[in-house]
Short mmCIF file of C-alpha atoms and ligand atoms in Angstrom, two decimals:
data_model
loop_
_atom_site.label_atom_id
_atom_site.label_comp_id
_atom_site.label_asym_id
_atom_site.label_seq_id
_atom_site.Cartn_x
_atom_site.Cartn_y
_atom_site.Cartn_z
CA MET P 1 24.54 -5.38 14.81
CA ALA P 2 23.15 -1.90 15.24
CA GLU P 3 21.17 -1.43 18.40
CA LYS P 4 19.93 2.11 18.23
CA LEU P 5 17.35 2.89 20.84
CA ASP P 6 15.37 6.02 20.26
CA LEU P 7 12.25 5.95 22.34
CA SER P 8 10.64 9.14 21.17
CA PHE P 9 7.56 8.04 19.36
CA THR P 10 4.13 7.04 18.36
CA LYS P 11 1.26 4.38 17.93
CA GLN P 12 -1.26 2.10 15.59
CA GLU P 13 -4.37 -0.41 13.00
CA GLU P 14 -4.45 -1.96 9.63
CA SER P 15 -5.23 -0.85 6.11
CA ARG P 16 -5.40 -4.39 4.84
CA GLN P 17 -6.17 -7.63 6.54
CA GLY P 18 -3.22 -9.74 7.53
CA GLU P 19 -2.23 -11.93 4.69
CA VAL P 20 -0.02 -14.93 4.67
CA PHE P 21 2.69 -14.94 2.09
CA PHE P 22 3.75 -18.21 0.63
CA GLN P 23 5.25 -20.00 -2.25
CA GLU P 24 5.33 -23.69 -2.86
CA ALA P 25 6.68 -24.89 0.50
CA PRO P 26 9.76 -27.05 0.02
CA ALA P 27 10.00 -30.32 1.93
CA HIS P 28 11.15 -29.83 5.51
CA THR P 29 14.48 -31.64 5.43
CA GLY P 30 15.78 -30.68 8.84
CA GLN P 31 18.72 -28.97 7.09
CA GLN P 32 16.60 -26.44 5.35
CA ARG P 33 15.25 -23.63 7.45
CA LEU P 34 11.80 -22.22 6.91
CA PHE P 35 10.27 -18.85 7.65
CA TYR P 36 6.64 -17.86 7.80
CA ILE P 37 5.63 -14.22 7.32
CA GLU P 38 2.39 -12.32 7.81
CA SER P 39 2.01 -8.77 6.55
CA TYR P 40 -0.32 -5.96 7.63
CA GLY P 41 -0.79 -2.39 6.48
CA CYS P 42 -0.09 -0.73 3.16
CA GLN P 43 1.31 -2.11 -0.09
CA MET P 44 4.69 -0.81 0.97
CA ASN P 45 4.74 -3.34 3.80
CA PHE P 46 3.73 -6.16 1.47
CA SER P 47 6.48 -5.09 -0.88
CA ASP P 48 8.97 -4.97 2.00
CA SER P 49 8.08 -8.54 2.97
CA GLU P 50 9.31 -9.57 -0.49
CA ILE P 51 12.62 -7.81 0.19
CA VAL P 52 12.81 -9.58 3.55
CA ALA P 53 12.16 -12.92 1.82
CA SER P 54 14.98 -12.23 -0.61
CA ILE P 55 17.42 -11.30 2.17
CA LEU P 56 16.51 -14.42 4.15
CA GLY P 57 16.80 -16.55 1.01
CA GLU P 58 20.46 -15.54 0.78
CA VAL P 59 21.11 -17.25 4.11
CA GLY P 60 19.17 -20.41 3.34
CA PHE P 61 15.67 -19.62 4.58
CA GLN P 62 12.75 -20.68 2.40
CA PRO P 63 9.19 -19.37 2.79
CA THR P 64 6.43 -21.62 4.07
CA ARG P 65 2.71 -21.07 4.43
CA GLU P 66 2.50 -23.25 7.52
CA MET P 67 3.59 -21.62 10.73
CA GLU P 68 3.67 -25.04 12.45
CA VAL P 69 6.76 -26.07 10.50
CA ALA P 70 8.52 -22.68 10.49
CA ASP P 71 11.83 -22.12 12.29
CA LEU P 72 11.21 -18.39 12.15
CA ILE P 73 7.89 -16.53 12.34
CA LEU P 74 7.84 -12.91 11.20
CA ILE P 75 5.06 -10.36 11.42
CA ASN P 76 5.36 -7.20 9.33
CA THR P 77 3.33 -4.66 11.24
CA CYS P 78 1.41 -1.43 10.62
CA SER P 79 1.00 1.59 12.90
CA ILE P 80 -1.44 3.72 10.98
CA ARG P 81 -4.45 3.28 13.27
CA GLU P 82 -4.89 1.75 16.69
CA LYS P 83 -6.72 -1.35 15.50
CA ALA P 84 -3.68 -2.71 13.65
CA GLU P 85 -1.74 -2.82 16.84
CA GLU P 86 -4.49 -4.80 18.51
CA THR P 87 -4.53 -7.23 15.59
CA VAL P 88 -0.77 -7.74 15.81
CA ARG P 89 -0.93 -8.37 19.57
CA LYS P 90 -3.59 -11.02 18.95
CA ARG P 91 -1.45 -12.69 16.28
CA LEU P 92 1.53 -12.65 18.62
CA GLN P 93 -0.50 -14.61 21.17
CA VAL P 94 -1.04 -17.28 18.53
CA PHE P 95 2.68 -17.35 17.69
CA ASN P 96 3.61 -17.44 21.37
CA LYS P 97 1.52 -20.58 21.78
CA GLN P 98 3.67 -22.18 19.09
CA LYS P 99 6.80 -21.04 20.85
CA ARG P 100 5.76 -22.59 24.13
CA GLN P 101 5.47 -25.92 22.33
CA ARG P 102 8.70 -25.42 20.39
CA PRO P 103 11.17 -23.30 22.37
CA ASP P 104 13.63 -23.19 19.43
CA LEU P 105 11.14 -21.26 17.32
CA MET P 106 12.21 -17.67 16.67
CA ILE P 107 9.71 -14.80 16.47
CA GLY P 108 10.47 -11.45 14.86
CA VAL P 109 8.44 -8.24 14.71
CA LEU P 110 9.11 -6.12 11.62
CA GLY P 111 7.79 -2.89 10.15
CA CYS P 112 6.16 0.24 11.46
CA MET P 113 5.06 -1.03 14.86
CA ALA P 114 8.59 -2.33 15.47
CA GLU P 115 9.82 1.15 14.73
CA ARG P 116 7.31 2.76 17.06
CA LEU P 117 7.79 0.50 20.05
CA LYS P 118 11.44 -0.42 19.58
CA ALA P 119 13.10 -2.21 22.50
CA LYS P 120 9.94 -1.80 24.57
CA PHE P 121 8.47 -4.57 22.45
CA LEU P 122 10.86 -7.09 23.96
CA GLU P 123 9.75 -6.14 27.46
CA GLU P 124 6.06 -6.22 26.57
CA GLU P 125 6.21 -9.39 24.53
CA LYS P 126 8.68 -11.64 26.28
CA LEU P 127 8.64 -14.32 23.62
CA VAL P 128 9.65 -12.00 20.77
CA ASP P 129 13.30 -12.53 19.75
CA MET P 130 13.89 -9.64 17.41
CA VAL P 131 12.47 -6.24 16.55
CA VAL P 132 13.46 -4.89 13.16
CA GLY P 133 12.50 -1.53 11.67
CA PRO P 134 11.79 -0.93 7.94
CA ASP P 135 15.29 0.27 7.11
CA ALA P 136 17.15 -2.51 8.95
CA TYR P 137 16.19 -5.63 7.00
CA ARG P 138 19.73 -6.18 5.76
CA ASP P 139 20.62 -6.89 9.38
CA LEU P 140 18.12 -9.77 9.60
CA PRO P 141 20.67 -12.56 8.96
CA THR P 142 22.81 -11.26 11.84
CA LEU P 143 19.80 -10.84 14.12
CA VAL P 144 18.58 -14.33 13.28
CA ALA P 145 22.05 -15.79 13.97
CA GLY P 146 22.00 -13.99 17.33
CA ALA P 147 18.51 -15.31 18.10
CA GLU P 148 19.71 -18.84 17.37
CA GLU P 149 22.21 -18.33 20.18
CA GLY P 150 19.42 -17.09 22.44
CA GLU P 151 20.31 -13.42 22.02
CA LYS P 152 17.52 -10.88 21.64
CA GLY P 153 18.11 -8.22 19.01
CA VAL P 154 16.78 -4.81 18.06
CA ASN P 155 17.63 -2.78 14.99
CA VAL P 156 15.35 0.15 14.36
CA PHE P 157 17.92 2.42 12.77
CA LEU P 158 16.21 4.72 10.25
CA SER P 159 18.39 5.46 7.26
CA ARG P 160 18.58 8.47 4.97
CA GLU P 161 19.86 6.35 2.09
CA GLU P 162 18.49 2.81 2.25
CA THR P 163 16.27 1.96 -0.73
CA TYR P 164 17.16 -1.76 -1.08
CA ALA P 165 17.80 -0.85 -4.71
CA ASP P 166 20.11 -3.81 -5.36
CA ILE P 167 17.82 -6.42 -3.79
CA SER P 168 15.70 -8.42 -6.14
CA PRO P 169 12.46 -9.07 -4.21
CA LEU P 170 11.32 -12.66 -3.90
CA ARG P 171 7.73 -12.49 -5.21
CA LEU P 172 5.58 -14.09 -2.55
CA ASP P 173 2.02 -15.28 -2.99
CA SER P 174 2.21 -13.93 -6.51
CA ASN P 175 -0.35 -14.34 -9.29
CA GLY P 176 2.57 -14.07 -11.74
CA VAL P 177 0.86 -11.16 -13.50
CA THR P 178 0.96 -8.11 -11.20
CA ALA P 179 3.78 -6.92 -8.93
CA PHE P 180 4.80 -3.99 -6.76
CA ILE P 181 7.99 -2.01 -7.25
CA SER P 182 9.09 0.33 -4.45
CA ILE P 183 10.41 3.54 -5.97
CA MET P 184 10.98 5.49 -2.79
CA ARG P 185 10.83 5.16 0.98
CA GLY P 186 9.85 7.32 3.92
CA CYS P 187 7.86 10.53 3.89
CA ASP P 188 8.73 14.18 4.57
CA ASN P 189 5.22 15.53 4.60
CA MET P 190 4.26 15.63 8.24
CA CYS P 191 0.50 15.44 7.85
CA SER P 192 -0.47 16.11 11.45
CA PHE P 193 -2.50 12.90 11.93
CA CYS P 194 0.06 10.54 10.45
CA VAL P 195 2.60 8.24 12.03
CA VAL P 196 4.42 7.30 8.81
CA PRO P 197 7.17 9.97 8.92
CA TYR P 198 8.11 8.59 12.36
CA THR P 199 7.98 4.92 11.47
CA ARG P 200 9.57 5.12 8.02
CA GLY P 201 11.84 8.12 8.31
CA ARG P 202 12.96 10.61 5.72
CA GLU P 203 11.91 10.45 2.13
CA ARG P 204 14.45 9.08 -0.34
CA SER P 205 14.14 8.02 -3.97
CA ARG P 206 15.52 4.89 -5.48
CA ASN P 207 17.91 4.76 -8.45
CA SER P 208 15.78 5.02 -11.60
CA TYR P 209 17.84 2.44 -13.45
CA SER P 210 17.37 -0.19 -10.74
CA ILE P 211 13.61 0.47 -11.02
CA LEU P 212 13.76 0.04 -14.79
CA ALA P 213 15.80 -3.15 -14.47
CA GLU P 214 13.24 -4.56 -12.02
CA ALA P 215 10.36 -3.68 -14.37
CA GLN P 216 12.17 -5.25 -17.34
CA ASP P 217 12.95 -8.40 -15.37
CA LEU P 218 9.30 -8.71 -14.31
CA TYR P 219 8.16 -8.28 -17.90
CA ASP P 220 10.64 -10.92 -19.07
CA ARG P 221 9.26 -13.31 -16.45
CA GLY P 222 5.70 -12.90 -17.73
CA TYR P 223 4.41 -10.15 -15.44
CA ARG P 224 2.16 -7.65 -17.20
CA GLU P 225 1.51 -4.98 -14.59
CA VAL P 226 3.70 -3.12 -12.13
CA THR P 227 2.59 -0.70 -9.42
CA LEU P 228 5.18 1.90 -8.50
CA LEU P 229 5.00 2.47 -4.76
CA GLY P 230 5.78 5.39 -2.51
CA GLN P 231 3.97 7.45 0.14
CA ASN P 232 4.09 10.45 -2.18
CA VAL P 233 5.20 9.30 -5.63
CA ASP P 234 4.89 12.79 -7.13
CA SER P 235 7.88 13.95 -5.14
CA TYR P 236 10.08 11.18 -6.58
CA LYS P 237 13.41 12.75 -7.48
CA TRP P 238 16.59 10.84 -8.19
CA GLU P 239 19.87 12.48 -9.02
CA ASN P 240 22.25 10.43 -11.11
CA PRO P 241 25.53 10.69 -9.18
CA GLU P 242 27.57 10.25 -12.37
CA THR P 243 25.88 12.79 -14.62
CA GLY P 244 24.11 15.03 -12.11
CA ASP P 245 20.89 14.58 -14.15
CA VAL P 246 17.72 14.56 -12.12
CA VAL P 247 14.80 12.23 -12.89
CA ASN P 248 11.37 13.37 -11.67
CA PHE P 249 8.24 11.25 -11.36
CA ALA P 250 6.83 12.13 -14.79
CA GLN P 251 10.14 11.15 -16.38
CA LEU P 252 10.32 7.93 -14.38
CA LEU P 253 6.78 7.05 -15.49
CA GLU P 254 7.76 7.60 -19.10
CA MET P 255 10.89 5.46 -18.74
CA VAL P 256 8.94 2.58 -17.20
CA ALA P 257 6.14 2.93 -19.77
CA GLN P 258 8.72 2.40 -22.50
CA VAL P 259 9.86 -0.98 -21.08
CA HIS P 260 7.14 -2.63 -23.18
CA PRO P 261 3.71 -1.49 -24.46
CA ASP P 262 2.21 -4.65 -22.91
CA LEU P 263 3.50 -3.82 -19.44
CA ARG P 264 0.88 -1.82 -17.59
CA ILE P 265 1.99 0.81 -15.11
CA ARG P 266 0.11 1.86 -11.98
CA PHE P 267 1.32 4.00 -9.12
CA SER P 268 0.34 4.89 -5.58
CA THR P 269 0.06 7.24 -3.70
CA SER P 270 -0.29 10.66 -5.31
CA HIS P 271 -0.32 13.69 -3.06
CA PRO P 272 -2.73 16.40 -4.29
CA LYS P 273 -0.20 19.13 -3.52
CA ASP P 274 2.46 17.58 -5.75
CA ILE P 275 0.67 15.98 -8.69
CA THR P 276 1.67 18.02 -11.75
CA ASP P 277 0.14 18.50 -15.19
CA GLU P 278 3.38 17.00 -16.51
CA VAL P 279 2.46 13.72 -14.77
CA LEU P 280 -1.09 13.91 -16.15
CA TYR P 281 0.11 14.55 -19.71
CA THR P 282 2.59 11.67 -19.43
CA MET P 283 -0.26 9.40 -18.31
CA ALA P 284 -2.37 10.57 -21.24
CA LYS P 285 0.48 9.97 -23.70
CA TYR P 286 0.98 6.27 -22.90
CA GLU P 287 -1.83 3.77 -23.30
CA ASN P 288 -0.07 1.40 -20.89
CA ILE P 289 -0.04 3.91 -18.01
CA CYS P 290 -3.33 3.13 -16.31
CA LYS P 291 -5.95 5.83 -16.22
CA TYR P 292 -6.45 5.72 -12.51
CA ILE P 293 -5.20 8.00 -9.74
CA HIS P 294 -5.44 7.42 -6.04
CA LEU P 295 -5.62 11.01 -4.84
CA PRO P 296 -6.47 11.03 -1.12
CA VAL P 297 -8.35 14.16 -0.10
CA GLN P 298 -8.57 13.29 3.65
CA SER P 299 -11.13 16.09 4.20
CA GLY P 300 -13.21 18.29 1.91
CA ASN P 301 -12.92 21.29 4.20
CA SER P 302 -10.13 23.86 3.98
CA ARG P 303 -9.88 24.58 7.70
CA ILE P 304 -9.54 20.88 8.54
CA LEU P 305 -7.03 20.40 5.71
CA LYS P 306 -4.96 23.17 7.27
CA LEU P 307 -5.09 21.53 10.70
CA MET P 308 -4.10 18.28 8.99
CA ASN P 309 -1.13 20.11 7.44
CA ARG P 310 -2.01 18.74 4.02
CA THR P 311 -0.79 22.07 2.50
CA TYR P 312 -3.63 22.31 -0.04
CA ASP P 313 -7.16 23.56 0.34
CA ARG P 314 -10.53 22.52 -1.06
CA GLU P 315 -10.17 24.78 -4.12
CA TRP P 316 -6.69 23.49 -4.94
CA TYR P 317 -7.91 19.91 -4.70
CA MET P 318 -10.93 20.65 -6.91
CA ASP P 319 -8.63 22.26 -9.46
CA ARG P 320 -6.48 19.10 -9.55
CA VAL P 321 -9.58 16.94 -10.05
CA ARG P 322 -10.70 19.17 -12.93
CA ALA P 323 -7.23 18.92 -14.47
CA VAL P 324 -7.35 15.10 -14.30
CA TYR P 325 -10.72 14.90 -16.05
CA ARG P 326 -9.76 17.59 -18.58
CA ILE P 327 -6.52 15.87 -19.59
CA MET P 328 -7.88 12.31 -19.31
CA PRO P 329 -11.68 12.21 -19.61
CA ASP P 330 -11.64 8.42 -19.09
CA CYS P 331 -9.57 8.53 -15.88
CA THR P 332 -10.96 7.40 -12.53
CA ILE P 333 -10.00 8.88 -9.18
CA SER P 334 -10.16 7.26 -5.76
CA SER P 335 -9.56 8.72 -2.33
CA ASP P 336 -8.86 8.31 1.37
CA ILE P 337 -11.16 10.14 3.78
CA ILE P 338 -10.85 10.62 7.52
CA THR P 339 -13.97 11.44 9.55
CA GLY P 340 -14.05 13.20 12.90
CA PHE P 341 -10.60 14.78 12.82
CA CYS P 342 -9.97 17.15 15.76
CA THR P 343 -12.58 19.95 16.00
CA GLU P 344 -14.40 18.89 12.80
CA THR P 345 -17.91 20.38 12.77
CA GLU P 346 -21.03 19.01 11.12
CA GLU P 347 -20.76 21.60 8.30
CA GLU P 348 -17.14 20.70 7.69
CA HIS P 349 -18.07 17.03 7.54
CA GLN P 350 -20.71 17.95 4.91
CA GLU P 351 -17.87 19.29 2.76
CA SER P 352 -16.22 15.86 2.76
CA LEU P 353 -19.53 14.43 1.57
CA SER P 354 -19.90 17.02 -1.18
CA MET P 355 -16.31 16.35 -2.30
CA ILE P 356 -17.18 12.69 -2.93
CA GLU P 357 -19.89 13.85 -5.32
CA PHE P 358 -17.76 16.55 -6.92
CA ALA P 359 -14.76 14.31 -7.55
CA LYS P 360 -16.93 11.32 -8.50
CA TYR P 361 -14.57 8.90 -6.80
CA SER P 362 -14.81 5.39 -8.17
CA MET P 363 -14.03 4.20 -4.62
CA SER P 364 -12.55 5.41 -1.35
CA TYR P 365 -10.82 4.06 1.73
CA MET P 366 -12.63 5.65 4.66
CA PHE P 367 -11.54 5.84 8.29
CA ALA P 368 -12.61 7.32 11.61
CA TYR P 369 -9.78 9.45 12.99
CA SER P 370 -7.54 7.50 15.35
CA GLU P 371 -5.12 9.57 17.39
CA ARG P 372 -1.53 8.38 17.16
CA PRO P 373 0.65 9.28 20.12
CA GLY P 374 3.60 11.47 19.22
CA THR P 375 2.10 12.91 16.02
CA PRO P 376 1.69 16.70 15.68
CA ALA P 377 -2.12 16.36 15.96
CA ALA P 378 -1.80 14.37 19.20
CA LYS P 379 0.49 17.03 20.62
CA LYS P 380 -1.39 20.10 19.45
CA TYR P 381 -5.10 19.33 19.16
CA ALA P 382 -7.70 17.70 21.35
CA ASP P 383 -9.20 14.51 19.91
CA ASP P 384 -12.56 16.06 20.72
CA VAL P 385 -15.05 14.54 18.28
CA PRO P 386 -16.87 11.83 20.26
CA GLU P 387 -16.34 8.28 19.02
CA GLU P 388 -20.01 7.79 18.16
CA VAL P 389 -19.99 11.00 16.07
CA LYS P 390 -16.86 9.87 14.18
CA LYS P 391 -18.55 6.53 13.49
CA ARG P 392 -21.82 8.12 12.39
CA ARG P 393 -19.97 10.45 10.03
CA LEU P 394 -17.97 7.50 8.76
CA ASP P 395 -21.22 5.63 8.07
CA GLU P 396 -22.51 8.63 6.12
CA VAL P 397 -19.33 8.86 4.10
CA ILE P 398 -19.40 5.12 3.36
CA ARG P 399 -23.07 5.20 2.41
CA LEU P 400 -22.58 8.10 -0.03
CA GLN P 401 -19.41 6.62 -1.51
CA THR P 402 -21.20 3.30 -2.06
CA GLN P 403 -23.93 5.12 -4.01
CA VAL P 404 -21.43 7.13 -6.04
CA SER P 405 -19.42 3.96 -6.79
CA TYR P 406 -22.60 2.20 -7.87
CA HIS P 407 -23.54 4.99 -10.29
CA HIS P 408 -19.95 5.13 -11.54
CA ASN P 409 -20.01 1.41 -12.24
CA LYS P 410 -23.52 1.41 -13.68
CA ALA P 411 -22.40 3.95 -16.27
CA ASP P 412 -19.94 1.32 -17.56
CA ILE P 413 -22.67 -1.11 -18.60
CA GLY P 414 -22.47 -1.58 -22.37
CA LYS P 415 -18.88 -0.31 -22.58
CA THR P 416 -16.00 -2.54 -23.64
CA PHE P 417 -12.72 -2.49 -21.71
CA LYS P 418 -9.32 -4.03 -22.23
CA VAL P 419 -8.87 -6.28 -19.22
CA LEU P 420 -5.66 -7.85 -17.94
CA ILE P 421 -6.55 -11.31 -16.65
CA GLU P 422 -5.19 -11.87 -13.13
CA GLY P 423 -6.62 -15.30 -12.36
CA ASP P 424 -9.78 -17.14 -11.35
CA SER P 425 -12.55 -15.11 -9.76
CA ARG P 426 -12.99 -15.56 -6.04
CA ARG P 427 -16.27 -17.41 -6.45
CA SER P 428 -15.71 -19.72 -9.36
CA ASP P 429 -13.01 -21.43 -11.38
CA GLN P 430 -15.30 -21.06 -14.39
CA GLU P 431 -14.73 -17.30 -14.31
CA PHE P 432 -11.73 -15.02 -14.66
CA LYS P 433 -11.13 -11.76 -12.86
CA GLY P 434 -9.03 -8.89 -14.05
CA ARG P 435 -8.90 -5.12 -14.02
CA ASN P 436 -9.40 -2.47 -16.62
CA SER P 437 -7.12 0.54 -16.93
CA GLN P 438 -9.42 2.42 -14.52
CA ASN P 439 -8.65 -0.16 -11.81
CA LYS P 440 -12.13 -1.65 -11.75
CA MET P 441 -12.33 -5.35 -11.05
CA ILE P 442 -14.21 -7.18 -13.81
CA VAL P 443 -15.45 -10.77 -13.59
CA PHE P 444 -16.38 -12.72 -16.73
CA PRO P 445 -16.87 -16.32 -17.89
CA LYS P 446 -13.71 -18.03 -19.13
CA LYS P 447 -13.18 -18.50 -22.80
CA HIS P 448 -11.07 -21.29 -24.26
CA GLY P 449 -7.47 -20.31 -24.91
CA LEU P 450 -7.33 -17.37 -22.50
CA ARG P 451 -5.03 -17.44 -19.49
CA PRO P 452 -3.77 -15.14 -16.72
CA GLY P 453 -1.47 -12.46 -18.14
CA ASP P 454 -3.51 -12.14 -21.36
CA TYR P 455 -5.34 -8.99 -22.35
CA VAL P 456 -8.93 -9.42 -23.46
CA ASP P 457 -11.75 -7.05 -24.44
CA VAL P 458 -14.71 -7.47 -22.11
CA THR P 459 -18.14 -5.88 -22.56
CA ILE P 460 -19.83 -4.94 -19.30
CA THR P 461 -23.28 -6.39 -18.65
CA GLU P 462 -23.83 -5.91 -14.89
CA ALA P 463 -22.58 -3.68 -12.09
CA THR P 464 -22.60 -3.51 -8.31
CA SER P 465 -20.90 -0.84 -6.20
CA ALA P 466 -17.78 -3.02 -6.00
CA THR P 467 -17.51 -5.12 -9.16
CA LEU P 468 -18.34 -5.19 -12.83
CA ARG P 469 -19.44 -8.33 -14.65
CA GLY P 470 -19.17 -8.85 -18.35
CA VAL P 471 -18.54 -11.16 -21.27
CA VAL P 472 -15.64 -11.45 -23.66
CA LYS P 473 -16.34 -9.16 -26.63
CA GLY P 474 -17.88 -11.06 -29.50
CA GLU P 475 -19.37 -13.68 -27.14
CA GLU P 476 -22.39 -11.59 -26.13
N1 LIG Z 1 0.82 8.58 1.87
C1 LIG Z 1 -0.57 8.45 1.73
C2 LIG Z 1 -1.26 7.86 2.92
C3 LIG Z 1 -0.72 6.70 3.62
S1 LIG Z 1 -1.60 6.22 5.05
C4 LIG Z 1 -1.17 9.83 1.48
O1 LIG Z 1 -0.60 10.83 1.83
O2 LIG Z 1 -2.28 9.88 1.01
C5 LIG Z 1 -3.14 5.66 4.34
C6 LIG Z 1 -4.34 6.42 4.84
O3 LIG Z 1 -4.60 6.14 6.19
C7 LIG Z 1 -4.25 7.93 4.80
O4 LIG Z 1 -4.47 8.45 3.53
C8 LIG Z 1 -5.31 8.35 5.77
O5 LIG Z 1 -6.57 8.49 5.15
C9 LIG Z 1 -5.36 7.19 6.75
N2 LIG Z 1 -4.80 7.57 8.04
C10 LIG Z 1 -3.53 7.92 8.31
N3 LIG Z 1 -3.40 8.25 9.61
C11 LIG Z 1 -4.62 8.10 10.17
C12 LIG Z 1 -5.14 8.29 11.48
N4 LIG Z 1 -4.36 8.72 12.46
N5 LIG Z 1 -6.45 8.03 11.70
C13 LIG Z 1 -7.25 7.60 10.69
N6 LIG Z 1 -6.82 7.41 9.44
C14 LIG Z 1 -5.52 7.66 9.17
FE1 LIG Z 2 1.35 10.28 6.09
FE2 LIG Z 2 0.96 12.57 4.85
FE3 LIG Z 2 3.18 11.19 4.39
FE4 LIG Z 2 0.85 10.30 3.49
S1 LIG Z 2 1.88 12.17 2.85
S2 LIG Z 2 2.41 9.10 4.55
S3 LIG Z 2 -0.56 10.91 5.09
S4 LIG Z 2 2.60 12.15 6.32
FE1 LIG Z 3 1.02 1.15 8.08
FE2 LIG Z 3 3.53 1.70 7.97
FE3 LIG Z 3 2.16 1.46 5.76
S1 LIG Z 3 2.11 2.56 9.37
S2 LIG Z 3 0.13 2.09 6.34
S3 LIG Z 3 2.56 -0.14 7.21
S4 LIG Z 3 3.84 2.84 6.12
#
């Protein structure tokens, strides 16, 4: 068991709410061991939880949605903003209550916060049995065996090679239609505000053929959409050790698109500095590569972008946006925006607002800057924009984006889109929900004979800033 202690780093919040992963819980036989897992943060973490589930499955652990019957409780944590850390601490209190009632219960902390806090976690949270970083999940069976003997374990070793390429993820809480495929891990970009390079280590790309095999297997099992995941997918680069051939992201996209015309491909996240015209032309060439790009700008101002070490400026970003719309007029773009980064002035903030209008984002994820200890920004710049100013700017950004999203969606009324049905809508089992190629969620009344995984043409009749509503074409 590796026990590498490197206490050099950083800190944390959440991008997504904690979600409980489950499958049909098997009967608790006493023999069978059950694990319960909650995941926070980005899609990468959710995807990792499926790798964890597969690794634990190999040693006889089955997933359960009820923590009360679990032998092992895991929490896959996020470090991106401070709030996530607070959320995890609160969840740990709930788990600890369980442990006081059932001393045999094991608790494990996984993911980015495990990587940040390392062995310190065991001191701070006395009831935690194991702390496992994102590259150490293969060690889980050993750590669990140790915990069963009352031994606390830490493995936060960050690897240069690990991609879990050979592990077939156990799809948890799946709709059976859409799935994530990790194509790379880590990040080499060093954006000054960001903790990810410290919590996930160096960037490495996964074997293209294992990605293809996973996509094919998903298609064969009825899935109809895969999202290729990486912190910066445009820098995907895999060298075939046998032939020396190198596969770049555009080529990988093309390979996956050819698995089957009915398998939709999405990907996330694109870095504006690396997205090439070759990628855009490949997207345009294949109908099944979705016409949607998440292209986080972070700030609309060149000076702030430089301080953020994003390595592009406002003009470069605007040029990329123009290229997207030129090559794919029907493509949508979404973004991430941070307000109140170190030294940001009111005028510079205005440039983030004007970028929302220029790029016509269909939606954005928007955040107030949260300093992460150990990051370049924390070391070099004062976090000097007052909290209330960050929040006010955030409100302005959210308000404008909501308007832009509303207009974007309103313009779809009367259009017909090919929608992949994902399941029942949140509100009613009389309605289906699904997304169009542009990643917009569309809700429409069910029609006899249709089921999740089917494609259907839907004509849009109503729009809000978040959702489109429509009717199956021909039923208007
Ligand atoms: N790899 C992706 C981002 C992953 S993190 C990319 O480069 O775009 C997701 C988002 O969280 C970031 O795009 C950024 O907008 C936000 N974020 C990251 N660090 C942050 C911080 N310290 N404070 C506030 N938001 C942050
Ligand atoms: Fe963080 Fe930048 Fe890497 Fe994205 S590209 S994960 S923001 S360092
Ligand atoms: Fe959070 Fe780690 Fe993802 S910090 S956003 S879970 S890479």
